[in-house]
XYZ file of C-alpha atoms in Angstrom:
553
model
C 167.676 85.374 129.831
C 165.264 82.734 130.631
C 162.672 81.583 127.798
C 159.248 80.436 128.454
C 158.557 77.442 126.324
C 154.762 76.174 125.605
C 154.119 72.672 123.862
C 150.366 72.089 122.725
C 149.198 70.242 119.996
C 152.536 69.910 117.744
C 152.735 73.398 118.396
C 156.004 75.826 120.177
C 155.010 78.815 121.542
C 157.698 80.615 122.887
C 157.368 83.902 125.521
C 161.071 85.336 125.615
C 159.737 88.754 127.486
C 158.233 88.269 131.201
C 154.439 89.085 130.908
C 151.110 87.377 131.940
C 150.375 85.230 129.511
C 146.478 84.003 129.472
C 145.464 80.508 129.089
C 142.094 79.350 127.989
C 139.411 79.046 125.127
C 139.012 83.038 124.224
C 140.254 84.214 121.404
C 142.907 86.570 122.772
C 144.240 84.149 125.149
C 148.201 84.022 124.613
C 147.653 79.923 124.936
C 144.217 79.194 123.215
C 142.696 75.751 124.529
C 139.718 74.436 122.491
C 138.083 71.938 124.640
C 134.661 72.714 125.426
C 135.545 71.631 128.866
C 138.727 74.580 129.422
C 137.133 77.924 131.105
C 137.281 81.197 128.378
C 139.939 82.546 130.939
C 141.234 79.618 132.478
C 144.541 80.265 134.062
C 147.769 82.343 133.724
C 151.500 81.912 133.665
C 152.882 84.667 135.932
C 156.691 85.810 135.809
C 158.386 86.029 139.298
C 161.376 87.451 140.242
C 163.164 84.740 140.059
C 160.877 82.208 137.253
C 157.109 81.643 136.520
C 154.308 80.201 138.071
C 150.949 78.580 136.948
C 147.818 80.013 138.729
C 144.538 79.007 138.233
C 141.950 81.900 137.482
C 139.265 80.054 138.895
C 138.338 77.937 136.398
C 134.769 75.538 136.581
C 136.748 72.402 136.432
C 140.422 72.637 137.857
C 143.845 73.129 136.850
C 145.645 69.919 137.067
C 149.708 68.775 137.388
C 150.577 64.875 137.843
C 146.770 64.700 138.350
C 146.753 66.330 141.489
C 144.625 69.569 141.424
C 146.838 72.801 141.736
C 145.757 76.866 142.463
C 149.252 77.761 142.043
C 152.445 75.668 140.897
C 155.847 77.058 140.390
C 157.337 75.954 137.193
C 160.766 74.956 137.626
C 161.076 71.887 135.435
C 159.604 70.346 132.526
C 155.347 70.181 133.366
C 152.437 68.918 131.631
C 149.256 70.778 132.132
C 145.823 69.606 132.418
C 142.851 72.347 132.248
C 139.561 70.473 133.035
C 138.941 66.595 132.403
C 140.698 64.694 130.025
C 140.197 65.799 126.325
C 141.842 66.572 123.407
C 142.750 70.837 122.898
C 143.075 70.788 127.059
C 146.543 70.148 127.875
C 149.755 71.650 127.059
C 153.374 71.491 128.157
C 155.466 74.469 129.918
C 158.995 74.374 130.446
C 161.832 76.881 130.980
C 164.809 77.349 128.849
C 167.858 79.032 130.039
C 168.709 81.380 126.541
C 172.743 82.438 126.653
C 172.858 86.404 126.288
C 174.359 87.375 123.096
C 176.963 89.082 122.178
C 176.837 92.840 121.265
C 177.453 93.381 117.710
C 180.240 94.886 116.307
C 179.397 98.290 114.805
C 180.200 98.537 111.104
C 181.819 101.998 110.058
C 179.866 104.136 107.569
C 182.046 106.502 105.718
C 180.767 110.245 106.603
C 180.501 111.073 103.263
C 178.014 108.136 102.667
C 174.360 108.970 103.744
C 172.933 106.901 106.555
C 171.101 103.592 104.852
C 167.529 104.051 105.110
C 165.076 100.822 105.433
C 162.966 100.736 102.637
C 158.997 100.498 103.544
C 157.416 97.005 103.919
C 154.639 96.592 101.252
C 151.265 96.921 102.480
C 149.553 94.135 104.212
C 146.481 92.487 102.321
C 143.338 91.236 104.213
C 143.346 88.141 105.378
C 147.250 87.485 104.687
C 148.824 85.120 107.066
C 151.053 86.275 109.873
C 152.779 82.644 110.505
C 154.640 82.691 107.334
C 157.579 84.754 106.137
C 158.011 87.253 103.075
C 159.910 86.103 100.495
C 163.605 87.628 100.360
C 164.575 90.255 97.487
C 164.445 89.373 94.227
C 167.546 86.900 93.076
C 167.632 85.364 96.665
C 165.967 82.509 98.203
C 163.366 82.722 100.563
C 163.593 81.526 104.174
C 162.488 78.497 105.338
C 159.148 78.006 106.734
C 157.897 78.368 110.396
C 156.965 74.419 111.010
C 154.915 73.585 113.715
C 156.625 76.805 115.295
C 154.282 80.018 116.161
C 156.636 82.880 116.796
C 154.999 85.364 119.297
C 157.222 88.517 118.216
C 154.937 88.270 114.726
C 151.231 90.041 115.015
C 148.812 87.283 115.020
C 146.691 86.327 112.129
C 143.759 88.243 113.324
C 143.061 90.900 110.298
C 139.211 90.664 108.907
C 137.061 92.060 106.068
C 136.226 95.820 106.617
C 132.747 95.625 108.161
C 130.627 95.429 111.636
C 131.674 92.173 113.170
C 128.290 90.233 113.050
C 129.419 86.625 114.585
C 132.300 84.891 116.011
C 135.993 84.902 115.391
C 137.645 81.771 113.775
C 140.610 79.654 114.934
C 141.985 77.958 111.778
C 144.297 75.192 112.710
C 146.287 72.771 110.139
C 149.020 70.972 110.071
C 150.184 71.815 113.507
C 150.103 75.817 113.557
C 147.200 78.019 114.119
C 145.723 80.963 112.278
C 143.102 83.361 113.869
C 140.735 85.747 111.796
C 137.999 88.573 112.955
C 134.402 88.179 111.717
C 133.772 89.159 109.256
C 136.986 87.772 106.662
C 137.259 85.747 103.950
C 140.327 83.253 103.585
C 141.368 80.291 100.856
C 142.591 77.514 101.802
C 145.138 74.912 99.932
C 148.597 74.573 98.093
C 149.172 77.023 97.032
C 151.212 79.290 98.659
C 148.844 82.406 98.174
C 146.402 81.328 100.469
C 146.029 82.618 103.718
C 145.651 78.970 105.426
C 148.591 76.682 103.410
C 148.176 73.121 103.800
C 151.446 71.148 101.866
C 149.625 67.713 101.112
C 149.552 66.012 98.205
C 145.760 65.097 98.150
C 144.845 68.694 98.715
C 144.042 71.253 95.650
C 145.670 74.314 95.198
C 142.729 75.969 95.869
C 140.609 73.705 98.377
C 138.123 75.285 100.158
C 137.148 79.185 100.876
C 135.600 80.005 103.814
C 133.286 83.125 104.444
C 131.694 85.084 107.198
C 128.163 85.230 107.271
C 125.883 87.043 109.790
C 126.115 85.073 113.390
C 128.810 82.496 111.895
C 130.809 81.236 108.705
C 130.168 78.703 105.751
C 132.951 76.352 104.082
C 132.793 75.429 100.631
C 134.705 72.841 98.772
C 136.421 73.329 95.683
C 138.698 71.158 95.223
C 138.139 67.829 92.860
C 139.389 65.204 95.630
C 136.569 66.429 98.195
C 136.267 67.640 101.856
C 135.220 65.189 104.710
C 132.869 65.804 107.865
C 132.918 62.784 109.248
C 133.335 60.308 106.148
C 130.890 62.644 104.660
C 131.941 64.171 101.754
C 131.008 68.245 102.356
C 129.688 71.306 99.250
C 128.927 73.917 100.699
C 127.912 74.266 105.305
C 127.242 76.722 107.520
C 128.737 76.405 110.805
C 128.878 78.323 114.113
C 129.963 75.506 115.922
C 133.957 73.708 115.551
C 133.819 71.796 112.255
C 136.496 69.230 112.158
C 137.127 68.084 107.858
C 139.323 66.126 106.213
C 140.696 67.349 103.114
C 141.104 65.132 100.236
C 140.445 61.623 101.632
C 138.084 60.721 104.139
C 140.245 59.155 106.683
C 144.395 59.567 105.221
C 143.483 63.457 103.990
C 145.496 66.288 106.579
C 142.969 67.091 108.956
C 141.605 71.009 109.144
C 139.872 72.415 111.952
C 137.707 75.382 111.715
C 136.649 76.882 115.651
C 134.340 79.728 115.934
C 135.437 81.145 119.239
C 132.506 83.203 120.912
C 132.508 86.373 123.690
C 131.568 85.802 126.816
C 128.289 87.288 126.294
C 127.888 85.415 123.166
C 127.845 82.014 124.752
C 125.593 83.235 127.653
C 123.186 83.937 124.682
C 123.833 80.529 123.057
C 123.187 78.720 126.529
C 120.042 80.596 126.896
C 118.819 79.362 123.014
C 119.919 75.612 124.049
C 117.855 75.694 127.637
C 114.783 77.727 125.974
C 114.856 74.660 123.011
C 114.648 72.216 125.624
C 111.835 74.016 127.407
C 110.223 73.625 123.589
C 111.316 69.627 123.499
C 109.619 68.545 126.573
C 106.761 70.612 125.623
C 106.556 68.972 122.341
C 107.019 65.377 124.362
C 104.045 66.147 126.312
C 101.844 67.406 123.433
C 102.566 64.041 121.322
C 102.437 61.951 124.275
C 98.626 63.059 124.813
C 98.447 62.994 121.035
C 99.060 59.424 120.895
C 97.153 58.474 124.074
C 94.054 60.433 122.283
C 94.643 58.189 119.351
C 94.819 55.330 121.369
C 91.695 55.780 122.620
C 89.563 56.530 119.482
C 91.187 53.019 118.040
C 90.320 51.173 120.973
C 87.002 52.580 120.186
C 86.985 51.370 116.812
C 88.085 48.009 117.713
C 85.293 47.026 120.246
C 83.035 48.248 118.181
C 81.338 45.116 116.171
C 82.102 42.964 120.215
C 84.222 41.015 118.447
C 87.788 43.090 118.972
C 88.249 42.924 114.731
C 88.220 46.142 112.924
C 85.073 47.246 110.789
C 85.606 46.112 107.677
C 88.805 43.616 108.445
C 92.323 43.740 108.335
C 94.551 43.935 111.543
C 96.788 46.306 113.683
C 100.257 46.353 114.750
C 102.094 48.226 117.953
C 104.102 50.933 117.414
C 107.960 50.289 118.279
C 109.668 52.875 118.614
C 112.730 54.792 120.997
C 110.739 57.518 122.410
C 112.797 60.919 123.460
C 112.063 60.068 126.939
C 113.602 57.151 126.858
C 116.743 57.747 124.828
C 117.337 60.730 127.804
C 117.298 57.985 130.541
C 119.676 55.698 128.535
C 121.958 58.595 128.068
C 121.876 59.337 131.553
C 123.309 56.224 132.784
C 126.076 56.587 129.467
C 129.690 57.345 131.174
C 133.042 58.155 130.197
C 135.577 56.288 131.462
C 138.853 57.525 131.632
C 141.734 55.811 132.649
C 145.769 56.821 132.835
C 148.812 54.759 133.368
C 152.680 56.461 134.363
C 153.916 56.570 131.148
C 151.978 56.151 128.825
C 149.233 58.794 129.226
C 145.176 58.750 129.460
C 142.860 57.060 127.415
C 139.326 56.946 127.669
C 135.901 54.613 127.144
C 132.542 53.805 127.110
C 130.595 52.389 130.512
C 126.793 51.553 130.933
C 125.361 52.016 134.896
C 123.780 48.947 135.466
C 123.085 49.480 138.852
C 122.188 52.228 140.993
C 125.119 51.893 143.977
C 127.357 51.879 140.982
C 128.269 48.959 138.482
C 129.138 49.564 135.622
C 128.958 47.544 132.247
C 132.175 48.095 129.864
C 134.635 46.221 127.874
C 137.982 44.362 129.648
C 140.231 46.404 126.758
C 138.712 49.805 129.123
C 138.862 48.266 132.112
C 141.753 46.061 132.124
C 143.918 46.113 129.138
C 145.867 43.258 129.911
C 143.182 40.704 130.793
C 143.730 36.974 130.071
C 142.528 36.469 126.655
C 142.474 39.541 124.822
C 145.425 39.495 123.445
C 144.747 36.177 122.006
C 141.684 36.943 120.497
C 141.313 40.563 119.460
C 145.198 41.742 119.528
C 147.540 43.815 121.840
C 145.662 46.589 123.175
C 149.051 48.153 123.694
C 148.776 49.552 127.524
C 148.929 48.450 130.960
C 146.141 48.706 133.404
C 145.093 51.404 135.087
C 145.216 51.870 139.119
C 141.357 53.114 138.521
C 139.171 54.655 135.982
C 137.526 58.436 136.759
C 133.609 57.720 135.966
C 132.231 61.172 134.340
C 128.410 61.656 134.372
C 126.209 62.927 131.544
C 125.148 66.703 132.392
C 123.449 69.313 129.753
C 124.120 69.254 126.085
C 125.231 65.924 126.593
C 128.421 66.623 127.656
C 130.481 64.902 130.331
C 130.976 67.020 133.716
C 134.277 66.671 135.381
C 135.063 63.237 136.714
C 133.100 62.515 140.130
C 134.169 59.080 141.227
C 136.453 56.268 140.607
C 135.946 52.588 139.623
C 137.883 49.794 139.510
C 136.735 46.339 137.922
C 135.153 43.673 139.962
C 134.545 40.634 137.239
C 136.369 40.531 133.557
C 136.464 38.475 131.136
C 139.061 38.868 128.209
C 137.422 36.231 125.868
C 134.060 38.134 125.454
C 135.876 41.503 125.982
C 133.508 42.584 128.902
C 133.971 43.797 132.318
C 132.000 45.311 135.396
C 133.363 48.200 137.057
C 132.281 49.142 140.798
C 132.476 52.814 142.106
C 134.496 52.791 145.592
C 135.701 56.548 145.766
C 135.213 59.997 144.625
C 137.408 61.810 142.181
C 139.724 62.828 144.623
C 140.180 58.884 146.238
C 137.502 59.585 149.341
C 135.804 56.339 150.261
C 132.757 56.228 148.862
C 129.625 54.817 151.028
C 127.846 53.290 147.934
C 124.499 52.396 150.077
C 123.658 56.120 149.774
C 124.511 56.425 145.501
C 121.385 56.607 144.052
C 122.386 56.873 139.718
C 120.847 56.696 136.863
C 120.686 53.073 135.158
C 120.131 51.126 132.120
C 118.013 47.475 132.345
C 119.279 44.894 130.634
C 117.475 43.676 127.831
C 117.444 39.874 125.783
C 119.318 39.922 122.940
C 117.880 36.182 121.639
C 114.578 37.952 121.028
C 116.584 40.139 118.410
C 116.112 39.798 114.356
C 118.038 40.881 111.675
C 116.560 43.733 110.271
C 115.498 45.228 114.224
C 116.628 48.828 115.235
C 119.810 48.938 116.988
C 120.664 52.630 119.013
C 124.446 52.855 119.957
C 125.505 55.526 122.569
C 129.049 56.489 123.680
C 131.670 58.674 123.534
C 133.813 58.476 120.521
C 135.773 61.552 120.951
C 135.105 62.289 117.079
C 137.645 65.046 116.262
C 138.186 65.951 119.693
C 135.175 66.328 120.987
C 133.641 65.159 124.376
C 130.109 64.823 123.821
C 128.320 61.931 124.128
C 127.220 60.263 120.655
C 123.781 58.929 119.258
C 124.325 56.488 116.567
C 121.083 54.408 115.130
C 121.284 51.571 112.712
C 119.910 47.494 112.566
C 120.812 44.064 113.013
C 122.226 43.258 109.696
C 123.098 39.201 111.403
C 124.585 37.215 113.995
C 128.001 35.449 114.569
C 129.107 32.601 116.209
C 132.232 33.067 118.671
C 134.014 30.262 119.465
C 134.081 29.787 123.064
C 130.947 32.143 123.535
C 127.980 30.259 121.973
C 125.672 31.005 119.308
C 124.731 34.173 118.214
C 126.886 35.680 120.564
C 128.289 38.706 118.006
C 125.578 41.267 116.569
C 126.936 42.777 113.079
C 125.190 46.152 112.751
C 125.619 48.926 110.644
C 125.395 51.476 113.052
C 128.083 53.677 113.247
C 130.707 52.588 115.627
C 133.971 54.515 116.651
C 136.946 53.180 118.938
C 135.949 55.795 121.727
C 132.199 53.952 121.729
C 134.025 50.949 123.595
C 132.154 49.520 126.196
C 129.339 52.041 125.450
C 126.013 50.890 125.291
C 123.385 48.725 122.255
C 119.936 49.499 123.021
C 117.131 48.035 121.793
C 113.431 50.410 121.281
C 112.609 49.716 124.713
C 116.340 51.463 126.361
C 117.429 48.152 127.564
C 121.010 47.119 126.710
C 121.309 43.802 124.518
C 124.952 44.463 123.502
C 128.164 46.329 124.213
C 130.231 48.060 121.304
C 133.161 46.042 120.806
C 135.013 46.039 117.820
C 134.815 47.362 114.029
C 134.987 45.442 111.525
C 137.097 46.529 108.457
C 136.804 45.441 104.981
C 140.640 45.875 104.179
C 140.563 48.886 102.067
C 140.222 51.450 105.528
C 136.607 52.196 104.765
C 134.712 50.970 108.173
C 131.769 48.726 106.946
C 130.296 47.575 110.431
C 130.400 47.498 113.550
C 130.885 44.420 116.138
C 128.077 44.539 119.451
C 128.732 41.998 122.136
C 125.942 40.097 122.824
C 124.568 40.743 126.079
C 123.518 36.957 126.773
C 126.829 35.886 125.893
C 128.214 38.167 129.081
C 124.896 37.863 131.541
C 126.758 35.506 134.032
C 129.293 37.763 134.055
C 126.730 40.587 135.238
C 125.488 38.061 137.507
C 128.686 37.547 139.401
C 129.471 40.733 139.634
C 125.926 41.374 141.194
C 126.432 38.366 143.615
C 129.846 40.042 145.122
């Protein structure tokens, strides 16, 4: 009998009984996806006479196999699956395996006289008690070994709750490779100890961790544990959450990582949608309102100013200009913000940061995104550890600031390994179309002077990180804290900041208050002990004749 295997995130599913088994983001999918990008019902494994087959339920953004687009693809060998655009929770391997039939067991004889052996009742189940783990055996015999990494389907799911109206969204628990899934409302522990109904077996984390509780519309996690919880480097008491909350448990960065996803209805998210676009009705209200605010303002000081002829203020003193990032701003520097994503044969896609520098499609990155194995990197900054790709998919910013599906592909046009930089030109669509680029018309970014800087001036750093999985494009502010001289690159040529700077913000974009880029997120620096104490921004002078000559052709 033939075995349907599923491989997704150090997970094994295993389907030995032909059935449709769901794929996608819902809760009751039989393969649960958590990328924001993967459709709540996204696509289905179908049993044929004769094997399976992968159809796509008509998802927003695509099923994908080798990176070619599929409706429907038998599965008769070992296949990775891609739901959406690259990201982490949206990909899974299937496979088949061919299960011998066993043989029939041999009856044992019960003597007449004996009465037929009864099973004895299973104790009662207790809320909130984990499915993915075995009983212990009878008393004087050892218990069985754990399921590892290993999420047997003939076991009910984790799924029971706290009697009560459910009043939010269900939670997917997953740690240390396995997955546990509760009904609002419940309450669950998590830690060592072996009572909980989430286990994690690390030494940094407590016997009793963290609890987590359902509260109307969502769920709250509180620490209590002595080592800590981390959101983020952020050490975490007590938060409410309704959103996927990504921690690590005892250590910031070395602790086992836990992820908590509140998995919505259908109807749910609609809602949540319709919050999120009503908000940003309110925001660009608000804009407007303090935009005539401030030119009010303006006015009456202009007022004040001329008013003794001689442009000084009654009474003395002086004004300044105020310099800041406005909203409006920020919005057009995130719309020229792309992901970059790149793939080679064997070794799997990886993904960047790119500016739009120009409207018919250049784009401003590093040479470790856009050509990993450009003269000079190695020498300076290390291996990268990849070959190049054929091309890079170029994803645009849409709502929520998330990337939509990948719309065209670049490939670079001038590089230069020494100052890590590189300018990428757009010559097809997604799907490798020819691309007339006299007729793109994107968003950009100017380019600003970064020898007017000063230490202590606001630095804005925007990218995509991919912080615990997610795709969403990231806001990080901080300042110049100095300069560095590169050799080979001039003075001033390296800006030391202490924004926050993560290796998915490569080749992203350093704004200054007006939007205009005067650096490109290069490099972190560490301080030896794994705690991140700044990040490394490319100068932008110290790469503008490389813009140049990639503007010249």
């Amino acid at each position: 009998m033939a075995t349907l295997v599923v491989e997704l995130d150090g997970r094994t599913l295993r389907f030995g009984e032909p059935r449709l088994i769901r794929i996608g983001r819902s809760i009751d999918a039989d393969v649960l996806l958590t990328a924001p990008s993967v459709s709540r019902v996204h696509a289905e494994l179908r049993p044929v006479e004769d094997g399976w087959v992968l159809v796509d339920s008509g998802s927003q953004f695509g099923t994908f196999v080798e990176g070619a687009r599929v409706h429907e693809q038998r599965i008769d060998r070992p296949t990775r699956v891609q739901c959406g655009p690259p990201a982490r929770g949206s990909t899974f391997s299937v496979a088949v395996e061919q299960v011998a039939p066993a043989a029939p067991p041999t009856p044992v004889p019960v003597p007449s006289s004996a009465p037929p052996p009864t099973a004895p009742h299973p104790p009662p189940p207790q809320w909130g008690a984990p499915s993915d783990r075995l009983a212990a055996g009878p008393p004087g015999q050892p218990a069985p070994p754990a399921l590892e990494h290993t999420q047997v389907l003939s076991l009910p799911r984790d799924t029971v709750g706290l009697p009560g109206a459910r009043s939010g969204p269900d939670l997917l628990v997953v740690a240390q490779g396995r997955e546990h899934r509760f009904r609002h409302p419940a309450q669950l522990r998590i830690g060592r100890a072996p009572d909980c109904e989430v286990v994690v077996d690390a030494p940094v984390v407590s016997r009793l961790h963290g609890l987590v509780a359902a509260v109307p519309g969502g769920w709250t996690f509180t620490d209590q544990s002595a080592e800590g919880s981390f959101d983020q480097g952020r050490r975490v008491r007590t938060t409410r959450f309704d959103e996927r909350l990504d921690l690590r448990l005892g250590h910031p960065v070395a602790g086992p990582p836990l992820s908590l996803v509140p998995i919505l209805s259908a109807a749910e998210e609609e809602r949540r949608f319709a919050r999120r676009r009503r908000n940003r009705v309110l925001v660009v209200v608000g804009a407007v309102v303090a935009v005539l605010a401030l030119v009010a303002a303006s006015a009456v000081t202009a007022v004040l100013l001329t008013r003794d002829g001689t442009g000084g203020v009654a009474g003395g003193g002086s004004s300044s200009s105020l310099d800041v990032l406005s909203s409006a701003e920020l919005d057009s520097a995130k719309a020229a913000t792309v992901l970059l994503i790149g793939e080679t044969d064997d070794q799997g896609p990886y993904a960047g940061s790119g500016s739009i520098i120009r409207s018919d499609g250049l784009i401003l990155t590093n040479a470790h995104v856009a050509q990993p194995t450009a003269e000079g990197l190695e020498e300076n900054y290390g291996e990268v550890g990849r070959d190049d790709p054929d091309y890079l998919l170029v994803a645009l910013v849409e709502g929520d600031d998330e990337p939509a599906a990948p719309e065209y592909r670049a490939r670079p046009v001038q590089v230069d390994g020494v100052a890590d930089a590189a300018v990428l030109e757009i010559y097809a669509d997604a799907d490798g179309n020819e691309v007339d680029t006299g007729t793109l018309d994107l968003p950009t970014m100017p380019i600003g002077d970064s020898g007017s800087l000063a230490s202590g001036d606001d630095v804005t750093v925007l990218g995509f990180p991919g912080i615990s999985g997610s795709t969403r494009l990231t806001v990080t502010t901080g300042v110049v804290s100095t300069f560095i001289d590169v050799d080979g690159l001039g003075p001033r040529s390296e800006i030391d900041t202490d924004a926050r700077i993560a290796p998915g913000n490569s080749g992203g974009a350093a704004i200054n208050n007006d939007a205009e880029i005067i650096g490109i997120p290069s490099a972190l620096f560490d301080d030896g002990t794994s705690n991140v104490v700044s990040g490394r921004i490319r100068a932008i002078d110290a790469v503008r004749d490389l813009i140049e000559a990639a503007e010249a052709g």
